[in-house]
């Protein structure tokens, strides 16, 4: 379970998060939507302890994330932009991340799923954006963590890899994991997600389950629904 | 932290620069010893070289390595690893790699020349000790500057400026202030000012150890006069230790508060 109370974060004069409140129950799959710069990534990074908030509290499975690092054992994170040490080989990178986390991992099926065998001995510098993202997916999914956080996971992936990723996510859902996704691609949301959280200007603007929206979604599509809700105000 | 240290040493072990650095000391110490033929003289010449060069190389390596490993750091901070271990591990990795290159590059020619029988072992050791201190100090400051500045050009500029200040400008200001305040008893001021420059501290440490009053300079002479050799040595070592501790502690504090 992830619990966020009154989270504030500003970068200089720019207030990104303004009193964000959020609870995500275990075993739920939730999409975080919102326009560019609304604070989605900042929120996710706060949960991971990458960004240090000025005010507020975040609990992951009951443990405060402040000055704590052990809780990250329970989280797999797929960052938005894959940044790797460029002169390492793919194989070495995977080994290194395995070495850093004590939990069991199984990268082999994922490597063959995404056809990465032939890249294992290449250095990360030489890989294309899509291939890097696949490596990124392997790094996140090779651990059996109860919480998975994905920040725009489909960026740079080709349609086939995207279908594979969706299948992977569905398998993880079946295992009862808590999953957080930010994305701008509505088909991903419709296919995978139970609940939508819409962030606007650093606050939760609305939170609705997909079932609740189902009738209208069929008529005008998910984009249409969100546009309608935003116009209501 | 040990794991991070391991990866950073592994990474540096594959870098050519570490070996060039090692080769440079090998060459210069070998040349001075075998052409000059006097261990003490070689130590004094080497001291003048390392007092300028080690800070410069450590600063440049430190800032370059820090910026180059930003991707590595960003990967690590999302993993279940303690933040301070990441920065301290990387810092120790670089400082150790540089110190070991320095130690081996100096040690091998000295051993071959016959350091054991020359009676200069302690003097050689003090050279190695101050060299290592300077490596740890200037690498830490470079890391700290890198951590505070996202902008690489600015960080690089500040790091070089810091070296330039400590290696050149500080002495100029020091002399200028001594000249201007000639009429006053300024021994204590001079002593105080020395503590704020690790390069001066190192110079005084070696001078006190070698006991060459002619080369000691104004501050060295005051130091010896004021504290005597033994206390002087202790104080310089303590001050150098503090020069390592403060930036490393800053590294830990800033590292824990930084957003990625």
Coordinates of C-alpha atoms in Angstrom, one line a residue:
Chain A
X1 CA 0.0 0.0 0.0
X2 CA 1.2 3.5 -0.8
X3 CA 0.0 6.4 1.2
X4 CA 0.8 10.0 0.5
X5 CA -0.3 12.8 2.9
X6 CA -0.1 16.5 2.1
X7 CA 2.9 16.3 -0.2
X8 CA 4.5 19.6 -1.1
X9 CA 7.5 20.1 -3.5
X10 CA 8.8 23.1 -5.2
X11 CA 11.8 23.6 -7.4
X12 CA 12.9 27.1 -6.7
X13 CA 9.9 29.3 -7.4
X14 CA 8.1 26.6 -9.2
X15 CA 5.5 24.8 -7.0
X16 CA 5.1 21.4 -8.5
X17 CA 3.2 19.5 -5.8
X18 CA 0.8 21.4 -3.7
X19 CA -0.7 19.3 -0.9
X20 CA -1.1 16.0 -2.8
X21 CA -3.1 13.3 -1.0
X22 CA -3.3 9.8 -2.3
X23 CA -3.8 6.2 -1.1
X24 CA -3.3 3.3 -3.4
X25 CA -4.3 -0.1 -2.0
X26 CA -2.3 -3.2 -2.5
X27 CA -3.0 -5.2 -5.6
X28 CA -4.5 -2.3 -7.5
X29 CA -3.4 -1.1 -10.9
X30 CA -3.7 2.7 -11.1
X31 CA -2.9 5.1 -14.0
X32 CA -1.6 8.5 -13.1
X33 CA -2.7 11.0 -15.8
X34 CA -2.3 14.7 -16.2
X35 CA -0.9 17.3 -18.6
X36 CA 2.9 17.8 -19.0
X37 CA 4.4 19.4 -16.0
X38 CA 1.5 18.6 -13.7
X39 CA 3.7 16.8 -11.2
X40 CA 3.3 13.1 -12.2
X41 CA 7.0 12.3 -12.4
X42 CA 7.8 14.4 -9.3
X43 CA 5.2 12.4 -7.3
X44 CA 6.6 9.1 -8.5
X45 CA 10.2 10.3 -7.8
X46 CA 9.1 11.3 -4.3
X47 CA 7.7 7.8 -3.6
X48 CA 11.1 6.4 -4.7
X49 CA 13.0 8.9 -2.6
X50 CA 14.7 10.4 -5.7
X51 CA 13.1 13.8 -5.0
X52 CA 13.1 15.0 -1.4
X53 CA 9.7 16.7 -0.7
X54 CA 9.6 19.9 1.5
X55 CA 6.5 18.9 3.4
X56 CA 4.3 15.9 3.8
X57 CA 4.7 12.2 4.4
X58 CA 4.9 9.1 2.2
X59 CA 4.3 5.6 3.5
X60 CA 5.1 2.5 1.5
X61 CA 3.6 -0.6 3.1
X62 CA 3.5 1.4 6.4
X63 CA 7.1 2.5 6.3
X64 CA 8.0 6.2 5.9
X65 CA 10.3 6.8 3.0
X66 CA 12.1 9.6 4.7
X67 CA 15.7 8.9 5.4
X68 CA 15.0 5.2 4.6
X69 CA 16.2 3.1 1.7
X70 CA 15.3 -0.5 2.6
X71 CA 11.7 0.0 1.4
X72 CA 13.0 0.2 -2.2
X73 CA 13.6 -3.5 -2.0
X74 CA 9.9 -3.8 -2.5
X75 CA 9.7 -1.5 -5.5
X76 CA 10.6 -2.1 -9.2
X77 CA 11.0 1.2 -11.0
X78 CA 10.9 1.8 -14.7
X79 CA 12.1 5.3 -15.2
X80 CA 11.0 7.6 -18.0
X81 CA 14.4 8.2 -19.5
X82 CA 16.8 5.2 -19.3
X83 CA 20.1 6.5 -18.1
X84 CA 22.8 4.0 -17.8
X85 CA 26.6 4.0 -17.3
X86 CA 27.5 4.2 -21.0
X87 CA 30.6 2.1 -21.1
X88 CA 29.1 -0.9 -19.4
X89 CA 27.9 -3.9 -21.5
X90 CA 24.2 -4.9 -21.2
X91 CA 25.3 -8.1 -19.5
X92 CA 27.4 -6.3 -17.0
X93 CA 24.6 -3.8 -16.2
X94 CA 22.1 -6.6 -15.5
X95 CA 24.7 -8.4 -13.3
X96 CA 25.4 -5.2 -11.5
X97 CA 21.8 -4.4 -10.7
X98 CA 21.3 -8.1 -9.6
X99 CA 24.3 -7.7 -7.3
X100 CA 22.9 -4.5 -5.8
X101 CA 19.6 -6.0 -4.9
X102 CA 19.5 -8.9 -2.7
X103 CA 16.2 -10.2 -3.9
X104 CA 16.0 -13.1 -6.4
X105 CA 15.9 -12.2 -10.0
X106 CA 15.3 -14.0 -13.3
X107 CA 16.3 -12.0 -16.3
X108 CA 16.6 -14.9 -18.8
X109 CA 12.9 -15.2 -19.9
X110 CA 12.7 -11.4 -20.3
X111 CA 15.9 -11.2 -22.4
X112 CA 14.5 -13.8 -24.8
X113 CA 11.0 -12.2 -24.8
X114 CA 12.5 -9.0 -26.1
X115 CA 15.1 -10.6 -28.3
X116 CA 18.0 -9.0 -26.4
X117 CA 20.4 -11.9 -26.6
X118 CA 22.4 -10.4 -29.5
X119 CA 22.8 -7.1 -27.5
X120 CA 24.2 -8.7 -24.3
X121 CA 27.8 -8.1 -25.3
X122 CA 27.2 -4.6 -26.7
X123 CA 28.0 -1.5 -24.7
X124 CA 25.0 0.6 -23.7
X125 CA 26.3 3.5 -25.7
X126 CA 25.7 1.8 -29.0
X127 CA 22.1 0.8 -28.3
X128 CA 19.1 2.6 -29.9
X129 CA 16.5 4.3 -27.8
X130 CA 14.0 1.5 -28.1
X131 CA 16.5 -1.2 -27.3
X132 CA 17.6 0.8 -24.2
X133 CA 14.0 0.9 -23.1
X134 CA 13.8 -2.8 -23.5
X135 CA 16.9 -3.2 -21.3
X136 CA 15.2 -0.9 -18.9
X137 CA 12.1 -3.1 -18.8
X138 CA 14.2 -6.2 -18.2
X139 CA 15.9 -4.4 -15.2
X140 CA 12.6 -3.5 -13.7
X141 CA 10.7 -6.8 -14.3
X142 CA 13.4 -9.3 -13.4
X143 CA 12.7 -8.8 -9.7
X144 CA 9.6 -10.1 -8.1
X145 CA 8.8 -6.9 -6.2
X146 CA 5.3 -6.4 -4.8
X147 CA 5.1 -2.8 -6.1
X148 CA 5.9 -1.8 -9.7
X149 CA 6.1 1.8 -10.7
X150 CA 6.4 2.8 -14.4
X151 CA 6.9 6.3 -15.7
X152 CA 5.9 6.4 -19.4
X153 CA 6.9 2.7 -20.0
X154 CA 6.0 2.6 -23.7
X155 CA 8.2 5.5 -24.9
X156 CA 10.3 4.4 -27.8
X157 CA 8.9 0.8 -27.9
X158 CA 7.8 -0.6 -31.2
X159 CA 4.2 -2.0 -31.4
X160 CA 5.3 -5.6 -30.9
X161 CA 7.4 -4.8 -27.9
X162 CA 4.5 -2.7 -26.6
X163 CA 2.2 -5.7 -26.9
X164 CA 4.7 -7.9 -25.0
X165 CA 5.1 -5.3 -22.3
X166 CA 1.3 -5.1 -21.8
X167 CA 1.2 -8.9 -21.6
X168 CA 4.0 -8.7 -18.9
X169 CA 2.0 -6.2 -17.0
X170 CA -1.1 -8.3 -17.1
X171 CA 0.9 -11.3 -15.7
X172 CA 2.1 -9.1 -12.9
X173 CA -1.4 -8.0 -12.2
X174 CA -2.5 -11.6 -12.0
X175 CA 0.1 -12.1 -9.2
X176 CA -1.6 -9.4 -7.2
X177 CA 0.9 -6.7 -7.5
X178 CA 0.4 -3.0 -6.9
X179 CA 1.1 -1.2 -10.1
X180 CA 1.4 2.5 -10.9
X181 CA 1.7 3.8 -14.4
X182 CA 2.0 7.2 -15.9
X183 CA 1.3 7.5 -19.5
X184 CA -0.2 9.6 -22.3
X185 CA -1.4 6.6 -24.3
X186 CA -5.0 5.9 -23.6
X187 CA -5.1 2.5 -25.1
X188 CA -2.7 1.4 -22.4
X189 CA -4.9 2.8 -19.8
X190 CA -8.1 1.2 -21.1
X191 CA -6.5 -2.1 -21.4
X192 CA -4.7 -2.4 -18.1
X193 CA -6.0 -0.1 -15.5
X194 CA -8.7 -0.3 -12.9
X195 CA -8.6 3.3 -11.8
X196 CA -7.5 6.7 -13.1
X197 CA -6.0 9.4 -11.0
X198 CA -5.8 12.7 -12.7
X199 CA -3.3 15.2 -11.5
X200 CA -3.5 18.9 -12.3
X201 CA -1.2 21.6 -10.9
X202 CA 0.2 19.4 -8.2
X203 CA -3.1 18.1 -6.8
X204 CA -5.4 15.2 -7.4
X205 CA -8.0 16.6 -9.7
X206 CA -10.2 13.6 -9.9
X207 CA -10.1 9.9 -9.2
X208 CA -12.4 7.5 -10.9
X209 CA -12.5 3.8 -11.6
X210 CA -12.7 2.7 -15.2
X211 CA -15.9 0.8 -14.5
X212 CA -17.5 4.0 -13.4
X213 CA -16.6 5.6 -16.7
X214 CA -17.3 2.6 -18.8
X215 CA -20.6 3.7 -20.3
X216 CA -19.2 7.1 -21.5
X217 CA -15.9 5.6 -22.6
X218 CA -17.6 3.5 -25.1
X219 CA -19.4 6.4 -26.6
X220 CA -16.7 9.1 -26.9
X221 CA -13.4 7.3 -25.9
X222 CA -11.3 7.9 -22.9
X223 CA -9.7 11.1 -24.2
X224 CA -13.2 12.5 -24.7
X225 CA -14.3 11.5 -21.1
X226 CA -11.3 13.3 -19.6
X227 CA -11.8 16.3 -21.7
X228 CA -15.4 16.4 -20.6
X229 CA -14.5 16.1 -16.9
X230 CA -12.0 18.9 -17.3
X231 CA -14.5 21.2 -19.0
X232 CA -17.1 20.7 -16.3
X233 CA -15.3 23.1 -14.0
Chain B
X1 CA 29.2 1.0 0.0
X2 CA 31.7 -1.8 -0.6
X3 CA 29.8 -2.8 -3.7
X4 CA 29.8 0.7 -5.1
X5 CA 33.5 1.0 -4.3
X6 CA 34.1 -2.2 -6.1
X7 CA 32.3 -1.1 -9.3
X8 CA 33.9 2.3 -9.3
X9 CA 37.4 0.8 -8.9
X10 CA 36.6 -1.7 -11.6
X11 CA 35.5 1.1 -13.9
X12 CA 38.6 3.1 -13.1
X13 CA 40.8 0.1 -13.6
X14 CA 39.7 0.0 -17.2
X15 CA 40.4 3.7 -17.8
X16 CA 43.7 4.6 -19.4
X17 CA 44.1 7.7 -17.4
X18 CA 44.8 5.9 -14.2
X19 CA 47.7 4.1 -15.9
X20 CA 49.0 7.3 -17.5
X21 CA 48.9 8.9 -14.1
X22 CA 50.9 6.0 -12.7
X23 CA 53.3 6.1 -15.6
X24 CA 54.0 9.7 -15.1
X25 CA 55.1 9.3 -11.5
X26 CA 57.2 6.3 -12.5
X27 CA 58.9 8.3 -15.1
X28 CA 59.5 11.4 -13.1
X29 CA 60.6 9.7 -9.9
X30 CA 62.9 7.4 -11.9
X31 CA 64.5 10.2 -13.8
X32 CA 65.1 12.3 -10.7
X33 CA 66.6 9.4 -8.8
X34 CA 68.8 7.8 -11.4
X35 CA 70.0 11.0 -13.0
X36 CA 70.2 13.1 -9.8
X37 CA 71.6 10.3 -7.7
X38 CA 70.6 11.7 -4.3
X39 CA 67.5 10.5 -2.5
X40 CA 66.9 13.6 -0.4
X41 CA 67.3 16.0 -3.3
X42 CA 64.9 13.8 -5.3
X43 CA 62.4 14.0 -2.5
X44 CA 62.6 17.8 -2.4
X45 CA 62.2 18.1 -6.1
X46 CA 59.3 15.7 -6.1
X47 CA 57.7 17.6 -3.3
X48 CA 57.6 20.8 -5.4
X49 CA 56.1 18.8 -8.2
X50 CA 53.4 17.0 -6.3
X51 CA 52.3 20.1 -4.3
X52 CA 51.1 21.6 -7.5
X53 CA 50.3 18.6 -9.6
X54 CA 48.4 16.3 -7.2
X55 CA 45.8 19.0 -6.4
X56 CA 45.5 19.8 -10.1
X57 CA 45.0 16.3 -11.3
X58 CA 42.8 15.3 -8.4
X59 CA 40.6 18.3 -9.1
X60 CA 40.3 17.6 -12.8
X61 CA 39.8 13.9 -12.4
X62 CA 37.3 14.4 -9.5
X63 CA 35.1 16.8 -11.4
X64 CA 35.3 14.8 -14.7
X65 CA 34.6 11.5 -13.0
X66 CA 31.7 12.9 -11.0
X67 CA 30.0 14.3 -14.1
X68 CA 30.7 11.1 -16.1
X69 CA 29.2 8.9 -13.5
X70 CA 26.0 10.9 -13.2
X71 CA 24.1 8.2 -15.1
X72 CA 25.5 5.6 -12.8
X73 CA 24.4 7.6 -9.8
X74 CA 20.9 8.1 -11.2
X75 CA 20.6 4.4 -11.8
X76 CA 21.7 3.7 -8.2
X77 CA 19.6 6.2 -6.3
X78 CA 16.4 4.3 -7.4
X79 CA 17.8 1.0 -6.1
X80 CA 17.7 -0.1 -2.5
X81 CA 21.1 1.5 -1.8
X82 CA 21.8 4.1 0.9
X83 CA 22.4 7.5 -0.7
X84 CA 25.5 8.3 1.2
X85 CA 27.1 5.0 0.3
X86 CA 26.7 5.9 -3.4
X87 CA 28.6 9.1 -3.1
X88 CA 31.1 7.9 -0.5
X89 CA 31.7 4.7 -2.5
X90 CA 32.4 6.7 -5.7
X91 CA 34.6 9.2 -3.9
X92 CA 36.6 6.5 -2.1
X93 CA 37.0 4.6 -5.4
X94 CA 38.5 7.5 -7.2
X95 CA 40.7 8.8 -4.3
X96 CA 42.0 5.3 -3.7
X97 CA 42.7 4.7 -7.4
X98 CA 44.6 7.9 -7.6
X99 CA 46.5 7.4 -4.4
X100 CA 47.5 3.9 -5.3
X101 CA 48.7 5.0 -8.7
X102 CA 50.8 7.7 -7.0
X103 CA 52.1 5.3 -4.4
X104 CA 53.1 2.7 -6.9
X105 CA 54.5 5.2 -9.4
X106 CA 56.7 6.7 -6.6
X107 CA 57.4 3.6 -4.7
X108 CA 58.7 1.4 -7.4
X109 CA 61.6 3.6 -8.5
X110 CA 62.5 4.5 -4.9
X111 CA 62.6 0.8 -3.9
X112 CA 64.8 -0.1 -6.9
X113 CA 67.1 2.8 -6.2
X114 CA 67.7 1.5 -2.7
X115 CA 65.4 3.4 -0.4
X116 CA 66.0 1.0 2.4
X117 CA 69.7 1.8 2.8
X118 CA 69.4 5.5 2.2
X119 CA 68.1 6.4 5.6
X120 CA 65.4 8.5 4.0
X121 CA 62.5 6.1 4.5
X122 CA 60.5 8.4 6.9
X123 CA 61.0 11.4 4.6
X124 CA 59.8 9.3 1.7
X125 CA 56.8 8.2 3.7
X126 CA 55.9 11.8 4.6
X127 CA 56.0 12.6 0.9
X128 CA 53.5 9.8 0.2
X129 CA 51.4 10.7 3.2
X130 CA 50.9 14.4 2.1
X131 CA 50.4 13.3 -1.5
X132 CA 47.6 11.0 -0.5
X133 CA 46.1 13.7 1.8
X134 CA 46.1 16.1 -1.1
X135 CA 44.5 13.6 -3.4
X136 CA 41.7 12.9 -0.9
X137 CA 41.2 16.6 -0.2
X138 CA 41.0 17.9 -3.7
X139 CA 38.9 15.0 -5.0
X140 CA 36.4 15.6 -2.2
X141 CA 36.2 19.3 -3.0
X142 CA 35.8 18.5 -6.7
X143 CA 33.0 16.1 -6.0
X144 CA 31.3 18.6 -3.7
X145 CA 31.5 21.3 -6.4
X146 CA 30.1 18.8 -8.9
X147 CA 27.2 17.9 -6.6
X148 CA 26.3 21.6 -6.1
X149 CA 26.5 22.5 -9.8
X150 CA 24.3 20.8 -12.4
X151 CA 26.0 22.9 -15.1
X152 CA 29.2 21.0 -16.1
X153 CA 30.9 24.1 -17.5
X154 CA 30.3 26.1 -14.4
X155 CA 31.3 23.2 -12.2
X156 CA 34.5 22.6 -14.1
X157 CA 35.4 26.3 -14.0
X158 CA 34.8 26.5 -10.3
X159 CA 36.9 23.4 -9.6
X160 CA 39.8 24.8 -11.6
X161 CA 39.4 28.2 -9.9
X162 CA 39.6 26.5 -6.5
X163 CA 42.8 24.8 -7.5
X164 CA 44.2 28.0 -8.9
X165 CA 43.3 29.9 -5.8
X166 CA 44.9 27.4 -3.4
X167 CA 48.0 26.7 -5.6
X168 CA 48.8 30.3 -6.8
X169 CA 46.5 33.1 -5.7
X170 CA 46.5 32.3 -2.0
X171 CA 50.3 32.7 -1.7
X172 CA 50.2 36.0 -3.5
X173 CA 47.5 37.3 -1.2
X174 CA 49.3 36.0 1.7
X175 CA 52.6 37.8 0.8
X176 CA 50.7 40.9 0.0
X177 CA 49.0 41.0 3.3
X178 CA 52.3 40.3 5.1
X179 CA 53.9 43.2 3.3
X180 CA 51.0 45.5 4.0
X181 CA 50.9 44.6 7.7
X182 CA 54.6 44.6 8.1
X183 CA 54.5 47.0 11.1
X184 CA 52.3 44.7 13.1
X185 CA 53.0 41.4 14.9
X186 CA 51.2 39.1 12.5
X187 CA 52.7 35.8 13.3
X188 CA 49.4 34.4 14.5
X189 CA 47.6 35.7 11.5
X190 CA 50.1 34.0 9.3
X191 CA 49.7 30.8 11.2
X192 CA 45.9 31.0 11.0
X193 CA 46.0 31.7 7.2
X194 CA 48.2 28.6 6.6
X195 CA 45.6 26.3 8.1
X196 CA 43.1 27.4 5.4
X197 CA 45.3 26.2 2.6
X198 CA 45.9 22.4 2.3
X199 CA 48.8 22.9 -0.1
X200 CA 50.6 25.2 2.3
X201 CA 49.9 22.8 5.1
X202 CA 51.4 20.0 3.1
X203 CA 54.5 22.0 2.3
X204 CA 55.1 22.9 5.9
X205 CA 54.5 19.3 6.9
X206 CA 57.3 18.0 4.6
X207 CA 59.6 20.9 5.5
X208 CA 59.2 20.2 9.2
X209 CA 59.8 16.5 8.6
X210 CA 62.9 17.1 6.4
X211 CA 64.1 19.9 8.8
X212 CA 65.5 22.2 6.1
X213 CA 65.1 25.6 7.5
X214 CA 66.5 27.3 4.5
X215 CA 63.6 26.1 2.4
X216 CA 61.0 26.5 5.0
X217 CA 59.9 30.0 4.1
X218 CA 58.3 32.5 6.4
X219 CA 55.3 30.5 7.6
X220 CA 57.3 27.3 7.9
X221 CA 59.8 29.1 10.1
X222 CA 57.0 30.6 12.2
X223 CA 55.4 27.2 12.5
X224 CA 58.6 25.6 13.8
X225 CA 59.3 28.5 16.1
X226 CA 55.8 28.6 17.5
X227 CA 55.0 24.9 17.9
X228 CA 58.3 23.1 17.7
X229 CA 58.8 20.3 15.2
X230 CA 56.7 17.6 16.9
X231 CA 53.7 19.7 17.7
X232 CA 53.9 21.4 14.3
X233 CA 53.7 18.0 12.6
X234 CA 50.8 17.0 14.7
X235 CA 48.9 20.2 14.0
X236 CA 49.5 20.1 10.3
X237 CA 48.3 16.5 10.1
X238 CA 45.2 17.3 12.2
X239 CA 44.4 20.2 9.9
X240 CA 44.8 18.1 6.8
X241 CA 42.5 15.5 8.3
X242 CA 39.9 18.2 8.9
X243 CA 40.4 19.3 5.3
X244 CA 39.3 15.8 4.2
X245 CA 36.6 15.4 6.8
X246 CA 34.7 18.7 6.1
X247 CA 34.1 18.3 2.3
X248 CA 33.3 14.6 2.7
X249 CA 30.8 15.4 5.4
X250 CA 29.4 18.1 3.0
X251 CA 29.2 15.4 0.3
X252 CA 27.1 13.2 2.6
X253 CA 24.7 16.1 3.6
X254 CA 24.2 17.5 0.1
X255 CA 23.9 14.0 -1.3
X256 CA 21.1 13.2 1.0
X257 CA 19.2 16.4 0.2
X258 CA 19.6 16.3 -3.6
X259 CA 16.8 15.8 -6.1
X260 CA 17.3 13.5 -9.0

